[in-house]
Coordinates of C-alpha atoms in Angstrom, one line a residue:
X1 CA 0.0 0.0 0.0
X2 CA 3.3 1.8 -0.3
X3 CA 2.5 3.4 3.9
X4 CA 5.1 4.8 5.1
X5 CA 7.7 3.2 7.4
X6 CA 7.1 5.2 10.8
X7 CA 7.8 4.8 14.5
X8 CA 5.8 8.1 15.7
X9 CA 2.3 7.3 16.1
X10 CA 0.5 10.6 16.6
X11 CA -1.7 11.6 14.2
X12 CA -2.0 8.1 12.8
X13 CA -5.5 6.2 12.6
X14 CA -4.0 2.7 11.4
X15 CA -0.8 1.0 11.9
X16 CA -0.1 -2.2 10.0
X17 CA 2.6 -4.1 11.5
X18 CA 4.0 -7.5 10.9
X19 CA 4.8 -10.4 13.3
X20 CA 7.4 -12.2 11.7
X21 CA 6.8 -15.8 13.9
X22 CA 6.2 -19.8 13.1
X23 CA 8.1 -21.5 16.1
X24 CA 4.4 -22.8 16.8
X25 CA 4.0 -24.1 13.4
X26 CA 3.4 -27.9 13.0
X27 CA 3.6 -28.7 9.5
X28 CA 4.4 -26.3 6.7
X29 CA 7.1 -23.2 8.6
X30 CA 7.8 -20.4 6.8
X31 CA 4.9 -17.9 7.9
X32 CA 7.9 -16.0 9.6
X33 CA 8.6 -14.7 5.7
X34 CA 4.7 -13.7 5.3
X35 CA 4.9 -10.0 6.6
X36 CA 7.6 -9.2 4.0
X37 CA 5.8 -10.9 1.4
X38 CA 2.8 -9.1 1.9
X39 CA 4.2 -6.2 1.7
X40 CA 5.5 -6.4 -1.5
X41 CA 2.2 -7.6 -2.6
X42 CA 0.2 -4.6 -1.9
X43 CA 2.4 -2.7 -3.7
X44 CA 0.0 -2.3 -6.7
X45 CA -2.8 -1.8 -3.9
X46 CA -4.3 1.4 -4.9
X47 CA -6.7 4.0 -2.1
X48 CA -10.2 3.8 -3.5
X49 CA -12.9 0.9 -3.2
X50 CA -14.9 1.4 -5.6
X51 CA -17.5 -1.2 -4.1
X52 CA -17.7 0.7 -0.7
X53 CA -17.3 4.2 -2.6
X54 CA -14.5 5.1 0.2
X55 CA -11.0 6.4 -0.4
X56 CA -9.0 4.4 1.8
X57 CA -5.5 6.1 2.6
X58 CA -7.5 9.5 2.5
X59 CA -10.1 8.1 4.8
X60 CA -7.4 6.9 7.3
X61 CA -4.0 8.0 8.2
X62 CA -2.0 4.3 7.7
X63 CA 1.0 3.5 8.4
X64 CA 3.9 0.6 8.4
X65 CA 5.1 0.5 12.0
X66 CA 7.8 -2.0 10.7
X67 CA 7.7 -5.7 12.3
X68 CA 7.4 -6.6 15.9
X69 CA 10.1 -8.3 18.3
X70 CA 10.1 -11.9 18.3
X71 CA 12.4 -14.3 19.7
X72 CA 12.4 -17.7 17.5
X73 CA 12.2 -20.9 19.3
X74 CA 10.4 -19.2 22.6
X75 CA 6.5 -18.8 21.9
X76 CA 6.2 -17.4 25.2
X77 CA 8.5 -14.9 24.9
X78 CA 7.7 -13.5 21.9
X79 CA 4.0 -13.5 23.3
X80 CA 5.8 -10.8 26.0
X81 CA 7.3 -9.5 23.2
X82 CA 4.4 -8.6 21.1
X83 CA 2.1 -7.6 24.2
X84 CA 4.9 -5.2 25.3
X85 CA 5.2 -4.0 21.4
X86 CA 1.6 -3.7 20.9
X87 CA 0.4 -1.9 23.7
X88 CA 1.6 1.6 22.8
X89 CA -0.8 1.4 19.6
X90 CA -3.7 -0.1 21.3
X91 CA -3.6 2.7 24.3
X92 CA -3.2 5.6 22.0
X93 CA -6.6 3.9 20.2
X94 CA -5.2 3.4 16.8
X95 CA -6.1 0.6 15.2
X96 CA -3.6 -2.1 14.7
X97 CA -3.6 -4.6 11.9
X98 CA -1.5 -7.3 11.8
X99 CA 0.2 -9.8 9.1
X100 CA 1.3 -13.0 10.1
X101 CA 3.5 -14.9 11.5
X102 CA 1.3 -18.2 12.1
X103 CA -2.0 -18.2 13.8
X104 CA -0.2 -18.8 17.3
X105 CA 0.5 -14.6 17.5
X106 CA -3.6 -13.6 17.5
X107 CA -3.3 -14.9 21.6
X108 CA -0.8 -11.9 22.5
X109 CA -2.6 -9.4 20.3
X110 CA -5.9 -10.2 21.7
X111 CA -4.5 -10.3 25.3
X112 CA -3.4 -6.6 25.0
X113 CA -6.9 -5.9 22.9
X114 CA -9.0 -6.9 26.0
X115 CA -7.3 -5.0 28.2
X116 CA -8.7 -2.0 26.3
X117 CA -11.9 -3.2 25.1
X118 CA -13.1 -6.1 27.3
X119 CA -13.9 -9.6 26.2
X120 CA -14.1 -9.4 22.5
X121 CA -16.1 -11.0 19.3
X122 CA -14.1 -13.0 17.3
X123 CA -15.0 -13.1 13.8
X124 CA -12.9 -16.1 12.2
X125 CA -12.1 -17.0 8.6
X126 CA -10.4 -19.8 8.7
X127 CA -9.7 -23.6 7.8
X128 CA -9.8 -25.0 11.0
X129 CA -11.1 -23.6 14.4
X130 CA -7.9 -23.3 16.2
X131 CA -9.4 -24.7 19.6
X132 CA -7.7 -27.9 20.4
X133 CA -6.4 -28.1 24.1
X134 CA -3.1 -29.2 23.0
X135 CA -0.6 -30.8 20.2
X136 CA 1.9 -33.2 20.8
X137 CA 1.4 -32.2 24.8
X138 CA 2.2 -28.5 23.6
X139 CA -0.5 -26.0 25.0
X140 CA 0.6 -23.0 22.9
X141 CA 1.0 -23.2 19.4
X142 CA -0.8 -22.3 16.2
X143 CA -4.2 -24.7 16.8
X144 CA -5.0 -24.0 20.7
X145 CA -5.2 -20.4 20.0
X146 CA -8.9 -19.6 20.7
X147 CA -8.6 -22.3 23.2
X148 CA -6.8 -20.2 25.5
X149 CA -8.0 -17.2 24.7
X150 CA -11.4 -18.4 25.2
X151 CA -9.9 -19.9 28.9
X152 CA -8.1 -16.2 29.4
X153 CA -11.6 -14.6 29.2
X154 CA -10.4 -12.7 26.1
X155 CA -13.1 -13.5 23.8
X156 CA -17.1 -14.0 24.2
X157 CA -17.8 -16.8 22.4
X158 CA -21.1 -16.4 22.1
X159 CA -20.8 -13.5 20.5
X160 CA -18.0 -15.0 18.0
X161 CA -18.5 -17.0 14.4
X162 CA -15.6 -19.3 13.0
X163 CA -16.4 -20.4 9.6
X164 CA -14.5 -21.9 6.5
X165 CA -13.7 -25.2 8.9
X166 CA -13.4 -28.3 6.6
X167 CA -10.9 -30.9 6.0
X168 CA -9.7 -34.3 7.9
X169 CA -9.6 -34.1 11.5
X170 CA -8.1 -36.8 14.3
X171 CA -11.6 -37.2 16.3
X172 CA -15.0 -36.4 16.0
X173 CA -15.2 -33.9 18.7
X174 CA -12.4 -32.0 17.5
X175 CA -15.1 -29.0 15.8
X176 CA -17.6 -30.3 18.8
X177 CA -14.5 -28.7 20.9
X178 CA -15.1 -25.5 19.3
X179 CA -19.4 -25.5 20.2
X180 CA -18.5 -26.7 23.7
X181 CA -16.6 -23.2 24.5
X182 CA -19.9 -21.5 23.0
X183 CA -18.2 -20.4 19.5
X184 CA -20.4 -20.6 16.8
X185 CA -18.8 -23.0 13.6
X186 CA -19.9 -22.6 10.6
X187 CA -18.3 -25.4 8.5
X188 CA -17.2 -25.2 4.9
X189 CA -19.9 -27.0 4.0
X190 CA -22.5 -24.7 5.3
X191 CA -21.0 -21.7 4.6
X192 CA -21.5 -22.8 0.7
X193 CA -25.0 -22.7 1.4
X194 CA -25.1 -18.9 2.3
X195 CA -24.9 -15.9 0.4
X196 CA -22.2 -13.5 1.6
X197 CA -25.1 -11.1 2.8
X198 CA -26.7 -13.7 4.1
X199 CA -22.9 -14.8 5.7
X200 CA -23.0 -10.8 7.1
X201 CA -26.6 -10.7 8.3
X202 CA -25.6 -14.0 10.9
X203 CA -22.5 -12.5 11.9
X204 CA -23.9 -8.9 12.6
X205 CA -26.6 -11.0 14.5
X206 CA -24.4 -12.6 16.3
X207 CA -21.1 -9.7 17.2
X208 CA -24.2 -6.9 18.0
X209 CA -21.9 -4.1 19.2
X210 CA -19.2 -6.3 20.7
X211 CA -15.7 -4.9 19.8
X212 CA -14.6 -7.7 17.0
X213 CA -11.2 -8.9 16.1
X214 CA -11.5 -10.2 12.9
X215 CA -9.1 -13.0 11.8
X216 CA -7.9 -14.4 8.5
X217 CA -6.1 -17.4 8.3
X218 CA -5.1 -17.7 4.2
X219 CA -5.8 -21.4 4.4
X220 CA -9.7 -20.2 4.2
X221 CA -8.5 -20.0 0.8
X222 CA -8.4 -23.2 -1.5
X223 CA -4.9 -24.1 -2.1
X224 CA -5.6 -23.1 -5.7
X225 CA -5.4 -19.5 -4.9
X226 CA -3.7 -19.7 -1.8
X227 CA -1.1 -22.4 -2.0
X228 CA 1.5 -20.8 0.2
X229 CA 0.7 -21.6 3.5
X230 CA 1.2 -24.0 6.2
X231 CA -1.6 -26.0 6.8
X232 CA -3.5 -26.1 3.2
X233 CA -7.3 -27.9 3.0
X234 CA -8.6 -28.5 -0.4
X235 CA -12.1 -27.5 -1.5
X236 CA -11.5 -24.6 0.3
X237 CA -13.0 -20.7 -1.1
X238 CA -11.5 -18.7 -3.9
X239 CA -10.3 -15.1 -3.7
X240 CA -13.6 -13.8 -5.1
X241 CA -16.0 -15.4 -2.5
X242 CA -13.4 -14.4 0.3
X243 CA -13.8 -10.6 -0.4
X244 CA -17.4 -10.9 -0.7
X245 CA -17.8 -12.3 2.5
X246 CA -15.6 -9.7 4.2
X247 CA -17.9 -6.6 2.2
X248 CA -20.8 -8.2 3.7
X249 CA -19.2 -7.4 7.2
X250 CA -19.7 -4.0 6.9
X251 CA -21.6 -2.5 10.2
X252 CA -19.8 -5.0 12.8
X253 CA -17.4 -2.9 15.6
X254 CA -14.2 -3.9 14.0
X255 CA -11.2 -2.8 16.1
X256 CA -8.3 -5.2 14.9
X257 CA -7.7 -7.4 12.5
X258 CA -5.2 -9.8 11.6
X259 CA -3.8 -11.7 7.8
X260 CA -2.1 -14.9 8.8
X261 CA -0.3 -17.9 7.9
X262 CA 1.4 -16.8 4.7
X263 CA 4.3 -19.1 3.6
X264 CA 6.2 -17.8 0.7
X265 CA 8.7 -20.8 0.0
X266 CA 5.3 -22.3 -0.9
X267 CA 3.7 -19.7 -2.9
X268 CA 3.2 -19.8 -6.4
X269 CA 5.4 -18.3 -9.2
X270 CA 2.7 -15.5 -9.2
X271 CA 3.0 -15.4 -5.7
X272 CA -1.2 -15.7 -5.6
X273 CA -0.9 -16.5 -2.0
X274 CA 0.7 -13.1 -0.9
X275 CA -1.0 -11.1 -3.2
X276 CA -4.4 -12.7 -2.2
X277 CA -3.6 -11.9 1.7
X278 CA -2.4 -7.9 1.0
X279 CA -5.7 -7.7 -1.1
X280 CA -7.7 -8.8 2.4
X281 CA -5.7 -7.1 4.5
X282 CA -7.1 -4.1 2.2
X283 CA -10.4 -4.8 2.6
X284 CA -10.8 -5.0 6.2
X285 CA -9.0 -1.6 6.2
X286 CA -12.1 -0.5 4.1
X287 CA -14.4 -1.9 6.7
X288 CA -12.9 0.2 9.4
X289 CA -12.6 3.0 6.5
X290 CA -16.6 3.3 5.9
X291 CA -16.8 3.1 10.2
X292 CA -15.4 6.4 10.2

């Protein structure tokens, strides 16, 4: 989006930010690369929606606040890390927008999100619902995130909607996992039996006026359009349906967002992947755009 590359937050609405991490990773690494990759992506990202009839970059003052400390190998200190990195943004109510890094980093973001905002709505596009207990007899890593956040009081679940979930699992209850906490799943499946308004109308239905994080793992994406990523599930969504899903968002009380789980060794010569996940990213900066 060609932002520029700042440290001095005042009189900034937006800063996009990357969190280079995939220590918690368990097949596929490589999301570590994503930020940079999506960056160069949005390069040809230009300020007006012509769908949402908003000028973006004149709407909102963005900016690149550059990448976030992270120390590979230790998940729970980069977790310190990002809190201590993020908080400056979040205090000084800017909104913060984040690319991946695997899906593991959305736990520190939302831990220094609640302590602004409360228990939030999570609004999940996604592959898989991210709320096993543990992997491998690892608590923290990429697939317990909403788990623990759920367990941290950071989210409501009731007010939250994960959808895009498909693919093999290792037990029946592993999406039953997900209901249990009180998160509404909307599988693959169903989803392709909704119209994106009709997508929007359950979420807004179901967020109210809850503060949302929205989240964006690229493995939503079939690995058609989105083959660099860590975890890919075939029959997944293309690029087309993705973006019309987020447009039917608009209304909900969007205050972060994230774009994760970009793997660049495993893009495309076209790098589709990156390109698809800087062309979201842009769209939920609409969103908060036409909330202005």
């Amino acid at each position: 989006m060609r932002a520029p590359h700042v440290t001095d937050l005042r009189g900034v609405d937006v800063a996009v930010y990357g969190i280079p991490f995939d220590t918690a990773t368990t097949y596929r690494t490589g999301p570590r690369f994503g930020p940079e990759a999506i960056r160069s992506a949005s390069a040809l990202l230009r300020p007006y929606h012509p769908v949402h009839d908003v000028d973006v970059v004149e709407k909102l003052s963005i900016v690149d606040y550059g990448d976030l400390p992270v120390s590979p190998g230790d998940t729970q200190r980069t977790y310190r890390q990002i809190e201590e990195a993020l908080a400056p943004i979040v205090d000084a109510g800017i909104f913060p927008a984040a690319m991946g890094g695997d899906h593991s980093i959305t736990l520190a973001e939302l831990r220094v999100l609640a302590t602004k905002h409360g228990p939030l709505a999570l609004v999940q596009l996604d592959a898989h619902a991210d709320t096993w207990d543990e992997y491998f007899g690892q608590r923290y890593f990429h697939g317990t995130t909403f788990k623990r956040a759920a367990e941290e009081g950071l989210l409501t679940p009731k007010a939250s909607l994960q959808a895009g979930m498909r693919g093999s699992v290792y037990a029946a209850g592993d999406l039953e996992g997900a209901r249990e906490l009180g998160f509404t799943v909307v599988t693959a499946e169903e989803l392709r039996t909704l119209t994106a308004e009709q997508y929007g109308e359950r979420v807004r239905e179901r967020v109210g006026d809850t503060p949302v994080f929205l989240s964006f793992d690229v493995d939503f994406l079939d690995p058609a359009f989105a083959p660099g990523t860590g975890t890919p599930e075939i029959a997944g969504f293309s690029t087309a349906e993705a973006v019309a899903f987020i447009r039917a968002l608009r209304g909900i009380n969007l205050v972060a967002c994230d774009v994760v789980e970009v793997s660049p060794s495993y893009d495309g010569p076209g790098q589709q992947t990156a390109l698809a996940a800087a062309n979201v990213m842009w769209e939920l900066l609409a969103l908060h755009a036409l909330a202005r």
